[in-house]
Short mmCIF file of C-alpha atoms and ligand atoms in Angstrom, two decimals:
data_model
loop_
_atom_site.label_atom_id
_atom_site.label_comp_id
_atom_site.label_asym_id
_atom_site.label_seq_id
_atom_site.Cartn_x
_atom_site.Cartn_y
_atom_site.Cartn_z
CA UNK Y 1 15.30 4.54 -27.95
CA UNK Y 2 13.03 3.76 -25.04
CA UNK Y 3 10.72 1.95 -25.27
CA UNK Y 4 12.50 -0.01 -27.99
CA UNK Y 5 10.62 0.12 -31.33
CA UNK Y 6 9.71 -3.27 -32.71
CA UNK Y 7 11.49 -2.93 -36.05
CA UNK Y 8 14.33 -0.53 -36.72
CA UNK Y 9 16.30 -0.55 -39.99
CA UNK Y 10 19.13 1.91 -40.34
CA UNK Y 11 19.10 3.21 -43.89
CA UNK Y 12 22.28 5.29 -43.72
CA UNK Y 13 23.12 8.96 -43.71
CA UNK Y 14 22.29 11.78 -41.40
CA UNK Y 15 19.67 14.38 -42.17
CA UNK Y 16 18.67 17.77 -40.90
CA UNK Y 17 15.50 17.38 -38.88
CA UNK Y 18 12.61 18.93 -40.75
CA UNK Y 19 8.96 19.14 -39.84
CA UNK Y 20 7.71 15.57 -40.38
CA UNK Y 21 5.07 14.89 -43.02
CA UNK Y 22 2.35 13.11 -41.07
CA UNK Y 23 -0.52 11.04 -42.40
CA UNK Y 24 -3.07 8.52 -41.23
CA UNK Y 25 -2.79 4.97 -42.51
CA UNK Y 26 -5.82 2.89 -41.54
CA UNK Y 27 -3.88 -0.22 -42.52
CA UNK Y 28 -1.68 0.17 -39.45
CA UNK Y 29 -2.61 -0.86 -35.89
CA UNK Y 30 -4.44 1.99 -34.18
CA UNK Y 31 -1.50 2.97 -31.97
CA UNK Y 32 1.10 1.86 -34.51
CA UNK Y 33 3.25 4.02 -36.76
CA UNK Y 34 5.85 3.90 -39.50
CA UNK Y 35 8.64 6.46 -39.32
CA UNK Y 36 10.99 7.17 -42.22
CA UNK Y 37 13.95 9.50 -42.24
CA UNK Y 38 15.89 9.87 -45.48
CA UNK Y 39 16.85 12.18 -48.31
CA UNK Y 40 13.15 12.76 -49.00
CA UNK Y 41 12.64 14.16 -45.50
CA UNK Y 42 10.90 12.83 -42.42
CA UNK Y 43 7.53 11.11 -42.54
CA UNK Y 44 5.34 9.58 -39.88
CA UNK Y 45 2.37 7.43 -40.82
CA UNK Y 46 0.09 6.46 -37.97
CA UNK Y 47 -2.83 4.07 -37.62
CA UNK Y 48 -4.57 6.87 -35.70
CA UNK Y 49 -3.60 10.24 -34.25
CA UNK Y 50 -2.15 8.26 -31.32
CA UNK Y 51 0.09 6.34 -33.72
CA UNK Y 52 1.33 9.61 -35.24
CA UNK Y 53 1.97 10.91 -31.72
CA UNK Y 54 4.06 7.86 -30.85
CA UNK Y 55 6.01 8.21 -34.08
CA UNK Y 56 6.86 11.79 -33.18
CA UNK Y 57 7.91 10.71 -29.67
CA UNK Y 58 10.34 8.28 -31.28
CA UNK Y 59 11.57 11.07 -33.53
CA UNK Y 60 12.25 13.23 -30.45
CA UNK Y 61 14.54 10.51 -29.20
CA UNK Y 62 16.34 10.08 -32.52
CA UNK Y 63 17.28 13.72 -32.78
CA UNK Y 64 20.88 14.55 -32.00
CA UNK Y 65 21.87 18.23 -32.29
CA UNK Y 66 19.31 18.93 -34.99
CA UNK Y 67 20.11 15.94 -37.19
CA UNK Y 68 18.50 12.53 -37.43
CA UNK Y 69 19.98 9.30 -38.77
CA UNK Y 70 18.40 7.70 -41.82
CA UNK Y 71 16.01 5.10 -40.52
CA UNK Y 72 12.90 3.07 -41.23
CA UNK Y 73 10.90 2.13 -38.12
CA UNK Y 74 7.75 0.03 -37.91
CA UNK Y 75 6.27 -0.01 -34.49
CA UNK Y 76 3.14 -0.76 -32.47
CA UNK Y 77 2.54 -1.46 -28.80
CA UNK Y 78 2.40 -4.86 -27.21
CA UNK Y 79 -0.47 -3.92 -24.87
CA UNK Y 80 -3.40 -1.54 -25.10
CA UNK Y 81 -3.22 -0.68 -21.37
CA UNK Y 82 0.13 0.85 -20.54
CA UNK Y 83 -0.69 2.45 -17.25
CA UNK Y 84 0.77 4.31 -14.36
CA UNK Y 85 -1.04 5.11 -11.14
CA UNK Y 86 -0.33 8.37 -9.37
CA UNK Y 87 -1.50 8.69 -5.77
CA UNK Y 88 -2.34 12.35 -5.17
CA UNK Y 89 -4.23 11.52 -1.97
CA UNK Y 90 -1.35 10.63 0.36
CA UNK Y 91 0.58 13.64 -0.91
CA UNK Y 92 -1.19 16.27 -2.93
CA UNK Y 93 0.57 17.15 -6.17
CA UNK Y 94 -0.03 20.61 -7.66
CA UNK Y 95 -1.46 20.74 -11.19
CA UNK Y 96 1.78 21.73 -13.00
CA UNK Y 97 3.53 18.73 -11.48
CA UNK Y 98 0.70 16.42 -12.55
CA UNK Y 99 0.93 17.81 -16.10
CA UNK Y 100 4.65 17.20 -16.12
CA UNK Y 101 4.11 13.66 -14.83
CA UNK Y 102 1.71 13.08 -17.74
CA UNK Y 103 4.17 14.57 -20.22
CA UNK Y 104 6.90 12.21 -19.10
CA UNK Y 105 4.57 9.20 -19.11
CA UNK Y 106 3.46 10.03 -22.66
CA UNK Y 107 7.10 10.49 -23.74
CA UNK Y 108 7.51 6.85 -22.68
CA UNK Y 109 4.38 5.90 -24.66
CA UNK Y 110 2.27 5.10 -21.61
CA UNK Y 111 -1.41 5.75 -22.26
CA UNK Y 112 -3.32 5.46 -18.96
CA UNK Y 113 -3.00 7.65 -15.88
CA UNK Y 114 -4.88 5.98 -13.03
CA UNK Y 115 -5.41 8.98 -10.75
CA UNK Y 116 -5.95 7.97 -7.13
CA UNK Y 117 -7.90 10.98 -5.89
CA UNK Y 118 -9.11 9.97 -2.44
CA UNK Y 119 -7.87 8.01 0.52
CA UNK Y 120 -7.89 7.95 4.31
CA UNK Y 121 -5.25 10.69 4.33
CA UNK Y 122 -6.86 13.14 1.92
CA UNK Y 123 -9.76 13.91 -0.43
CA UNK Y 124 -8.67 15.85 -3.51
CA UNK Y 125 -11.77 16.49 -5.67
CA UNK Y 126 -14.64 18.96 -5.20
CA UNK Y 127 -18.14 17.50 -5.14
CA UNK Y 128 -21.11 19.89 -5.57
CA UNK Y 129 -23.15 20.24 -2.39
CA UNK Y 130 -20.43 18.57 -0.28
CA UNK Y 131 -18.04 21.43 0.55
CA UNK Y 132 -16.63 19.77 3.66
CA UNK Y 133 -15.02 17.06 1.52
CA UNK Y 134 -12.42 19.63 0.53
CA UNK Y 135 -12.60 22.18 3.37
CA UNK Y 136 -12.09 19.38 5.94
CA UNK Y 137 -11.23 16.23 4.02
CA UNK Y 138 -8.36 17.63 1.95
CA UNK Y 139 -6.29 18.72 4.95
CA UNK Y 140 -4.42 17.04 7.73
CA UNK Y 141 -2.61 18.73 10.59
CA UNK Y 142 0.53 16.63 10.32
CA UNK Y 143 1.98 13.71 8.41
CA UNK Y 144 3.67 10.51 9.39
CA UNK Y 145 7.37 10.51 8.62
CA UNK Y 146 8.57 7.19 7.29
CA UNK Y 147 7.15 3.74 7.84
CA UNK Y 148 4.40 3.45 10.42
CA UNK Y 149 6.43 1.07 12.61
CA UNK Y 150 8.44 4.10 13.82
CA UNK Y 151 5.52 6.29 14.87
CA UNK Y 152 7.26 9.51 13.77
CA UNK Y 153 5.44 12.63 12.55
CA UNK Y 154 6.24 16.06 11.26
CA UNK Y 155 4.25 19.02 12.56
CA UNK Y 156 3.47 20.50 9.19
CA UNK Y 157 -0.10 20.74 7.93
CA UNK Y 158 -0.59 19.18 4.51
CA UNK Y 159 -3.42 19.65 2.06
CA UNK Y 160 -4.70 20.59 -1.34
CA UNK Y 161 -7.41 19.70 -3.78
CA UNK Y 162 -8.24 20.11 -7.44
CA UNK Y 163 -11.02 22.35 -8.67
CA UNK Y 164 -13.24 21.16 -11.49
CA UNK Y 165 -11.24 23.38 -13.85
CA UNK Y 166 -7.99 21.85 -12.62
CA UNK Y 167 -9.27 18.37 -13.35
CA UNK Y 168 -10.63 19.38 -16.75
CA UNK Y 169 -7.23 20.83 -17.55
CA UNK Y 170 -5.49 17.62 -16.47
CA UNK Y 171 -7.89 15.51 -18.57
CA UNK Y 172 -7.47 17.74 -21.64
CA UNK Y 173 -3.69 17.90 -21.31
CA UNK Y 174 -3.54 14.12 -21.04
CA UNK Y 175 -5.90 13.64 -23.99
CA UNK Y 176 -3.65 15.79 -26.19
CA UNK Y 177 -0.93 13.26 -25.37
CA UNK Y 178 -3.21 10.24 -25.91
CA UNK Y 179 -3.33 9.47 -22.21
CA UNK Y 180 -6.68 8.50 -20.68
CA UNK Y 181 -7.10 9.66 -17.10
CA UNK Y 182 -8.94 6.97 -15.15
CA UNK Y 183 -10.06 8.59 -11.90
CA UNK Y 184 -10.38 6.60 -8.71
CA UNK Y 185 -12.55 7.23 -5.68
CA UNK Y 186 -11.50 4.52 -3.24
CA UNK Y 187 -14.58 3.00 -1.53
CA UNK Y 188 -15.96 1.65 0.80
CA UNK Y 189 -12.69 1.45 2.76
CA UNK Y 190 -9.90 4.04 2.52
CA UNK Y 191 -12.66 6.59 3.20
CA UNK Y 192 -11.58 8.16 6.50
CA UNK Y 193 -11.07 11.62 4.97
CA UNK Y 194 -14.67 11.65 3.68
CA UNK Y 195 -15.99 10.34 7.00
CA UNK Y 196 -14.01 13.02 8.84
CA UNK Y 197 -15.83 15.57 6.68
CA UNK Y 198 -19.27 13.93 6.97
CA UNK Y 199 -19.38 11.63 10.01
CA UNK Y 200 -22.85 10.42 9.01
CA UNK Y 201 -21.14 8.36 6.29
CA UNK Y 202 -19.35 6.30 8.90
CA UNK Y 203 -20.07 3.99 11.76
CA UNK Y 204 -19.63 6.38 14.68
CA UNK Y 205 -16.14 7.69 13.90
CA UNK Y 206 -15.81 11.39 14.75
CA UNK Y 207 -12.08 11.96 14.29
CA UNK Y 208 -10.17 13.79 11.59
CA UNK Y 209 -8.36 12.99 8.37
CA UNK Y 210 -5.88 10.20 9.00
CA UNK Y 211 -2.33 11.42 9.64
CA UNK Y 212 -0.63 8.02 9.78
CA UNK Y 213 -0.06 5.49 7.00
CA UNK Y 214 -1.66 2.06 6.97
CA UNK Y 215 -5.32 1.24 6.55
CA UNK Y 216 -8.03 3.02 8.49
CA UNK Y 217 -10.57 0.76 10.21
CA UNK Y 218 -13.19 3.47 9.61
CA UNK Y 219 -15.24 2.58 6.55
CA UNK Y 220 -18.54 3.66 5.01
CA UNK Y 221 -21.78 2.49 6.52
CA UNK Y 222 -24.21 1.16 3.97
CA UNK Y 223 -27.19 3.36 4.78
CA UNK Y 224 -29.26 4.43 1.77
CA UNK Y 225 -28.08 8.03 2.23
CA UNK Y 226 -24.46 6.89 2.11
CA UNK Y 227 -25.04 4.99 -1.11
CA UNK Y 228 -26.70 8.13 -2.48
CA UNK Y 229 -23.60 10.09 -1.50
CA UNK Y 230 -21.41 7.63 -3.38
CA UNK Y 231 -23.65 7.86 -6.45
CA UNK Y 232 -23.48 11.66 -6.33
CA UNK Y 233 -19.71 11.53 -6.14
CA UNK Y 234 -19.60 9.19 -9.13
CA UNK Y 235 -22.02 11.43 -11.05
CA UNK Y 236 -19.61 14.31 -10.69
CA UNK Y 237 -16.61 12.15 -11.49
CA UNK Y 238 -18.36 11.02 -14.68
CA UNK Y 239 -19.10 14.65 -15.57
CA UNK Y 240 -15.41 15.56 -15.32
CA UNK Y 241 -13.69 12.45 -16.66
CA UNK Y 242 -14.68 10.98 -20.04
CA UNK Y 243 -12.85 7.72 -19.27
CA UNK Y 244 -14.97 4.64 -20.09
CA UNK Y 245 -13.68 3.15 -16.83
CA UNK Y 246 -14.12 4.69 -13.41
CA UNK Y 247 -12.10 3.39 -10.47
CA UNK Y 248 -14.01 2.66 -7.28
CA UNK Y 249 -11.08 1.11 -5.44
CA UNK Y 250 -12.44 -1.62 -3.22
CA UNK Y 251 -9.06 -2.65 -1.79
CA UNK Y 252 -8.21 -3.30 1.83
CA UNK Y 253 -11.64 -2.69 3.33
CA UNK Y 254 -11.63 -3.79 6.97
CA UNK Y 255 -14.95 -5.34 7.91
CA UNK Y 256 -14.68 -4.80 11.69
CA UNK Y 257 -17.21 -1.97 11.76
CA UNK Y 258 -19.69 -4.15 9.88
CA UNK Y 259 -19.25 -7.18 12.13
CA UNK Y 260 -22.44 -6.57 14.07
CA UNK Y 261 -24.55 -6.58 10.91
CA UNK Y 262 -26.70 -9.54 10.15
CA UNK Y 263 -25.10 -10.20 6.76
CA UNK Y 264 -21.74 -11.84 6.25
CA UNK Y 265 -19.46 -8.75 6.06
CA UNK Y 266 -17.88 -9.62 2.70
CA UNK Y 267 -21.36 -9.85 1.17
CA UNK Y 268 -21.84 -6.22 2.17
CA UNK Y 269 -18.92 -5.06 0.05
CA UNK Y 270 -19.97 -7.26 -2.85
CA UNK Y 271 -23.43 -5.67 -2.84
CA UNK Y 272 -21.89 -2.21 -2.58
CA UNK Y 273 -19.68 -2.83 -5.61
CA UNK Y 274 -22.67 -4.13 -7.57
CA UNK Y 275 -24.66 -0.99 -6.70
CA UNK Y 276 -21.85 1.28 -7.85
CA UNK Y 277 -21.33 -0.72 -11.04
CA UNK Y 278 -25.05 -0.50 -11.81
CA UNK Y 279 -24.94 3.25 -11.26
CA UNK Y 280 -21.89 3.73 -13.45
CA UNK Y 281 -23.65 1.69 -16.14
CA UNK Y 282 -26.35 4.38 -16.24
CA UNK Y 283 -23.55 6.72 -17.37
CA UNK Y 284 -22.30 4.15 -19.86
CA UNK Y 285 -19.18 3.50 -17.75
CA UNK Y 286 -17.57 0.40 -16.31
CA UNK Y 287 -16.01 -0.21 -12.91
CA UNK Y 288 -12.28 -0.55 -12.43
CA UNK Y 289 -11.62 -2.17 -9.05
CA UNK Y 290 -8.73 -3.75 -7.16
CA UNK Y 291 -8.68 -7.52 -7.05
CA UNK Y 292 -10.38 -7.61 -3.65
CA UNK Y 293 -13.69 -7.04 -5.47
CA UNK Y 294 -13.40 -10.53 -6.95
CA UNK Y 295 -14.26 -12.02 -3.56
CA UNK Y 296 -17.73 -13.50 -3.81
CA UNK Y 297 -18.01 -12.36 -7.45
CA UNK Y 298 -17.44 -8.97 -9.06
CA UNK Y 299 -19.92 -7.25 -11.42
CA UNK Y 300 -19.64 -9.04 -14.79
CA UNK Y 301 -18.09 -6.20 -16.77
CA UNK Y 302 -15.76 -4.95 -14.01
CA UNK Y 303 -12.12 -4.56 -14.96
CA UNK Y 304 -9.78 -5.88 -12.30
CA UNK Y 305 -6.49 -4.27 -11.29
CA UNK Y 306 -4.63 -7.30 -9.95
CA UNK Y 307 -2.12 -6.12 -7.37
CA UNK Y 308 -1.85 -8.80 -4.68
CA UNK Y 309 0.81 -10.81 -6.52
CA UNK Y 310 0.10 -12.56 -9.81
CA UNK Y 311 -2.51 -15.07 -8.57
CA UNK Y 312 -5.50 -12.69 -8.96
CA UNK Y 313 -4.73 -12.23 -12.67
CA UNK Y 314 -5.74 -15.80 -13.50
CA UNK Y 315 -8.68 -15.69 -11.07
CA UNK Y 316 -10.02 -12.54 -12.72
CA UNK Y 317 -9.56 -13.87 -16.25
CA UNK Y 318 -11.18 -17.21 -15.35
CA UNK Y 319 -14.17 -15.30 -13.99
CA UNK Y 320 -14.46 -13.52 -17.35
CA UNK Y 321 -13.01 -10.16 -16.35
CA UNK Y 322 -10.66 -7.95 -18.26
CA UNK Y 323 -7.59 -7.54 -16.11
CA UNK Y 324 -4.67 -5.16 -15.66
CA UNK Y 325 -1.56 -6.68 -14.12
CA UNK Y 326 0.09 -4.61 -11.38
CA UNK Y 327 1.58 -7.09 -8.90
CA UNK Y 328 3.16 -5.15 -6.07
CA UNK Y 329 6.42 -7.09 -5.96
CA UNK Y 330 7.08 -6.26 -9.64
CA UNK Y 331 5.68 -2.80 -10.34
CA UNK Y 332 5.06 -0.87 -7.09
CA UNK Y 333 7.43 2.02 -7.55
CA UNK Y 334 7.21 3.06 -3.89
CA UNK Y 335 9.17 -0.11 -3.09
CA UNK Y 336 12.88 0.40 -2.51
CA UNK Y 337 15.28 0.46 -5.45
CA UNK Y 338 18.32 -1.01 -3.70
CA UNK Y 339 19.66 -1.94 -0.30
CA UNK Y 340 21.93 1.09 -0.27
CA UNK Y 341 21.49 2.78 3.15
CA UNK Y 342 21.13 6.09 1.30
CA UNK Y 343 17.82 5.12 -0.33
CA UNK Y 344 15.02 7.39 0.88
CA UNK Y 345 12.51 5.67 3.21
CA UNK Y 346 13.13 2.11 2.02
CA UNK Y 347 9.89 0.15 2.18
CA UNK Y 348 8.41 -2.88 0.47
CA UNK Y 349 10.38 -5.63 -1.18
CA UNK Y 350 13.51 -4.93 -3.19
CA UNK Y 351 12.50 -3.75 -6.65
CA UNK Y 352 15.53 -2.84 -8.73
CA UNK Y 353 15.53 -1.42 -12.22
CA UNK Y 354 16.50 -4.90 -13.46
CA UNK Y 355 13.57 -6.44 -11.55
CA UNK Y 356 11.09 -4.10 -13.21
CA UNK Y 357 12.66 -4.75 -16.60
CA UNK Y 358 12.30 -8.50 -16.00
CA UNK Y 359 8.59 -8.23 -15.17
CA UNK Y 360 6.54 -10.40 -17.46
CA UNK Y 361 2.77 -10.24 -17.01
CA UNK Y 362 1.52 -13.83 -16.96
CA UNK Y 363 -0.42 -14.62 -20.11
CA UNK Y 364 -4.16 -14.47 -19.55
CA UNK Y 365 -7.04 -14.42 -22.02
CA UNK Y 366 -8.35 -11.08 -20.90
CA UNK Y 367 -5.13 -9.27 -20.04
CA UNK Y 368 -5.49 -5.64 -21.14
CA UNK Y 369 -1.94 -4.82 -20.15
CA UNK Y 370 -0.08 -3.71 -17.08
CA UNK Y 371 0.34 -0.75 -14.83
CA UNK Y 372 3.07 0.59 -12.52
CA UNK Y 373 1.79 2.16 -9.32
CA UNK Y 374 3.28 5.21 -7.65
CA UNK Y 375 1.88 5.29 -4.10
CA UNK Y 376 3.11 8.44 -2.43
CA UNK Y 377 3.12 7.90 1.32
CA UNK Y 378 6.87 8.43 1.22
CA UNK Y 379 7.01 10.87 -1.70
CA UNK Y 380 6.47 14.33 -0.34
CA UNK Y 381 7.40 16.21 -3.53
CA UNK Y 382 7.47 15.91 -7.30
CA UNK Y 383 11.24 15.52 -7.09
CA UNK Y 384 10.82 12.49 -4.86
CA UNK Y 385 8.25 11.08 -7.28
CA UNK Y 386 10.80 11.51 -10.09
CA UNK Y 387 13.41 9.68 -8.03
CA UNK Y 388 11.14 6.71 -7.34
CA UNK Y 389 9.56 6.57 -10.80
CA UNK Y 390 12.62 7.01 -13.01
CA UNK Y 391 14.33 5.20 -14.50
CA UNK Y 392 12.15 2.26 -13.39
CA UNK Y 393 9.25 3.63 -15.41
CA UNK Y 394 11.52 3.58 -18.49
CA UNK Y 395 11.97 -0.16 -17.93
CA UNK Y 396 8.26 -0.65 -17.35
CA UNK Y 397 7.42 1.28 -20.53
CA UNK Y 398 9.47 -1.19 -22.50
CA UNK Y 399 7.74 -4.17 -20.86
CA UNK Y 400 4.35 -2.93 -22.00
CA UNK Y 401 5.32 -1.50 -25.39
CA UNK Y 402 8.06 -3.64 -26.90
CA UNK Y 403 7.61 -7.20 -28.11
CA UNK Y 404 10.34 -9.81 -28.13
CA UNK Y 405 13.16 -10.79 -25.85
CA UNK Y 406 14.43 -8.37 -23.25
CA UNK Y 407 18.10 -8.18 -22.40
CA UNK Y 408 18.92 -5.98 -19.42
CA UNK Y 409 22.51 -5.28 -20.54
CA UNK Y 410 21.28 -4.10 -23.93
CA UNK Y 411 18.55 -2.02 -22.26
CA UNK Y 412 21.14 -0.45 -19.96
CA UNK Y 413 23.22 0.61 -22.99
CA UNK Y 414 20.19 2.36 -24.45
CA UNK Y 415 19.25 3.81 -21.08
CA UNK Y 416 22.43 5.89 -20.74
CA UNK Y 417 21.68 8.29 -23.63
CA UNK Y 418 18.05 8.25 -22.52
CA UNK Y 419 19.06 9.48 -19.08
CA UNK Y 420 20.72 12.44 -20.78
CA UNK Y 421 17.30 13.21 -22.29
CA UNK Y 422 15.75 12.98 -18.83
CA UNK Y 423 18.48 15.33 -17.56
CA UNK Y 424 17.53 17.80 -20.25
CA UNK Y 425 13.91 17.49 -19.15
CA UNK Y 426 14.90 18.16 -15.54
CA UNK Y 427 13.91 14.74 -14.22
CA UNK Y 428 15.34 13.91 -10.81
CA UNK Y 429 15.79 10.23 -11.64
CA UNK Y 430 17.74 7.85 -9.45
CA UNK Y 431 21.29 7.63 -10.82
CA UNK Y 432 22.30 4.14 -11.93
CA UNK Y 433 25.24 4.38 -9.53
CA UNK Y 434 22.91 4.79 -6.54
CA UNK Y 435 21.40 7.55 -4.46
CA UNK Y 436 23.09 10.91 -4.19
CA UNK Y 437 23.79 12.13 -0.63
CA UNK Y 438 20.82 14.49 -0.76
CA UNK Y 439 18.42 11.72 -1.75
CA UNK Y 440 18.45 10.21 1.74
CA UNK Y 441 15.62 10.97 4.18
CA UNK Y 442 17.22 10.24 7.52
CA UNK Y 443 14.25 11.66 9.42
CA UNK Y 444 11.83 9.31 7.66
CA UNK Y 445 13.07 5.76 8.29
CA UNK Y 446 11.74 2.88 6.25
CA UNK Y 447 10.78 -0.71 6.87
CA UNK Y 448 12.20 -3.00 4.18
CA UNK Y 449 10.44 -6.31 3.56
CA UNK Y 450 11.82 -9.56 2.37
CA UNK Y 451 10.37 -11.18 -0.74
CA UNK Y 452 9.67 -14.61 0.75
CA UNK Y 453 7.72 -13.08 3.64
CA UNK Y 454 5.78 -10.84 1.31
CA UNK Y 455 4.89 -13.68 -1.07
CA UNK Y 456 3.68 -15.75 1.89
CA UNK Y 457 1.61 -12.80 3.06
CA UNK Y 458 0.11 -12.32 -0.39
CA UNK Y 459 -0.76 -16.01 -0.55
CA UNK Y 460 -2.61 -15.61 2.74
CA UNK Y 461 -4.26 -12.34 1.67
CA UNK Y 462 -5.68 -13.90 -1.48
CA UNK Y 463 -6.96 -17.09 0.14
CA UNK Y 464 -10.54 -15.90 -0.35
CA UNK Y 465 -10.00 -15.68 -4.11
CA UNK Y 466 -9.07 -19.33 -4.28
CA UNK Y 467 -12.57 -20.06 -3.01
CA UNK Y 468 -14.31 -17.85 -5.62
C1 ACM L 1 -3.30 -1.30 -3.10
O1 ACM L 1 -2.08 -1.31 -3.20
N1 ACM L 1 -3.87 -1.23 -1.91
C2 ACM L 1 -4.15 -1.39 -4.25
#
């Protein structure tokens, strides 16, 4: 079973699967459950409805042609935040594919979908009174093919956005599966699509939605009307998403366009983050931001998604923040899975299934858990997302759910029957033997990185945090 339950006792026999008797047991951990299969039938006790749900997910995996082995399982997750980020900005993903992504995540007992809704390359959510965000900001005339070093493009327009009803449907579907959707509006950088729609938000930029990868230099100005715009966007986001946390991004914000201002540029972003946090507080919500927002001090109750290596985890915790570990070199599922030349658009550092399985979030007082991130620059379809996410997300699910020692050989033995389940669910996972011929993307070349270089780069990138 994946993720591995914490206590499994085989009690003998094989029984016809019957409708489980479910009950709440407040003595159990909230997301915990006890599953029994025996002559008396099948029962699932859960510490909450989520616990019952996880017990039934385990039962789904135990079933073999309508029978289930006799078993007693006691289980509860290691972490409360078992997240996965899906980037629907770089490539729009239609609603049914998002629902399926949620279904698969929940099957693996993940409980947070961090939904990256906006970026330089696309704006995917309607905002009342701001129609150009979707009529202009959700479309681009062409898309970069492969890593930016190659300068290749297709000539196919790309676009799409979610209506309010779409997003409500996604939230409700996730909630039924005990997944919280944490929306993210990435600000004040990664905002070129919004600025293309409403140039008055920017600093003189009058171009379109970004068609290449990499980070746009075009960021929000900090005029009062721009801050009002951001507040309006967050108001609508709060109306659609009940999540107690709202992502405001904050990563990779170039300060070049602010250089002529009288203030030190990084102070400008710090003040912006504080304004947004104060506004979200009026809705009873907290900020989730990338670790860049630690520079100069983040709002006290901000939750930090630590992605630039592991160093920001300790910095965030020491500054009193709750923190989610998502270091790129361990859990960025856009990074290449092997050095096989048939891997599609190989970018980032090598991140094999075994590497993800070996990921161990460093202990920190305020560690909520961890999150795997699926950035989609190089994933143009749901099938490609499947290929990059699975089976690495199976390994990640075990890191965040299962306590105790991890043994990759033992995991691999359990993974084989699990892959048959993924086959039955139609998941286009990467075969353990390597990419199939059709998985290659010869027209979209990559740019592999080496780990030492990346770690050195991360050390440099986080130098400001060491001065916090
Ligand atoms: C990030 O990967 N820029 C959060």
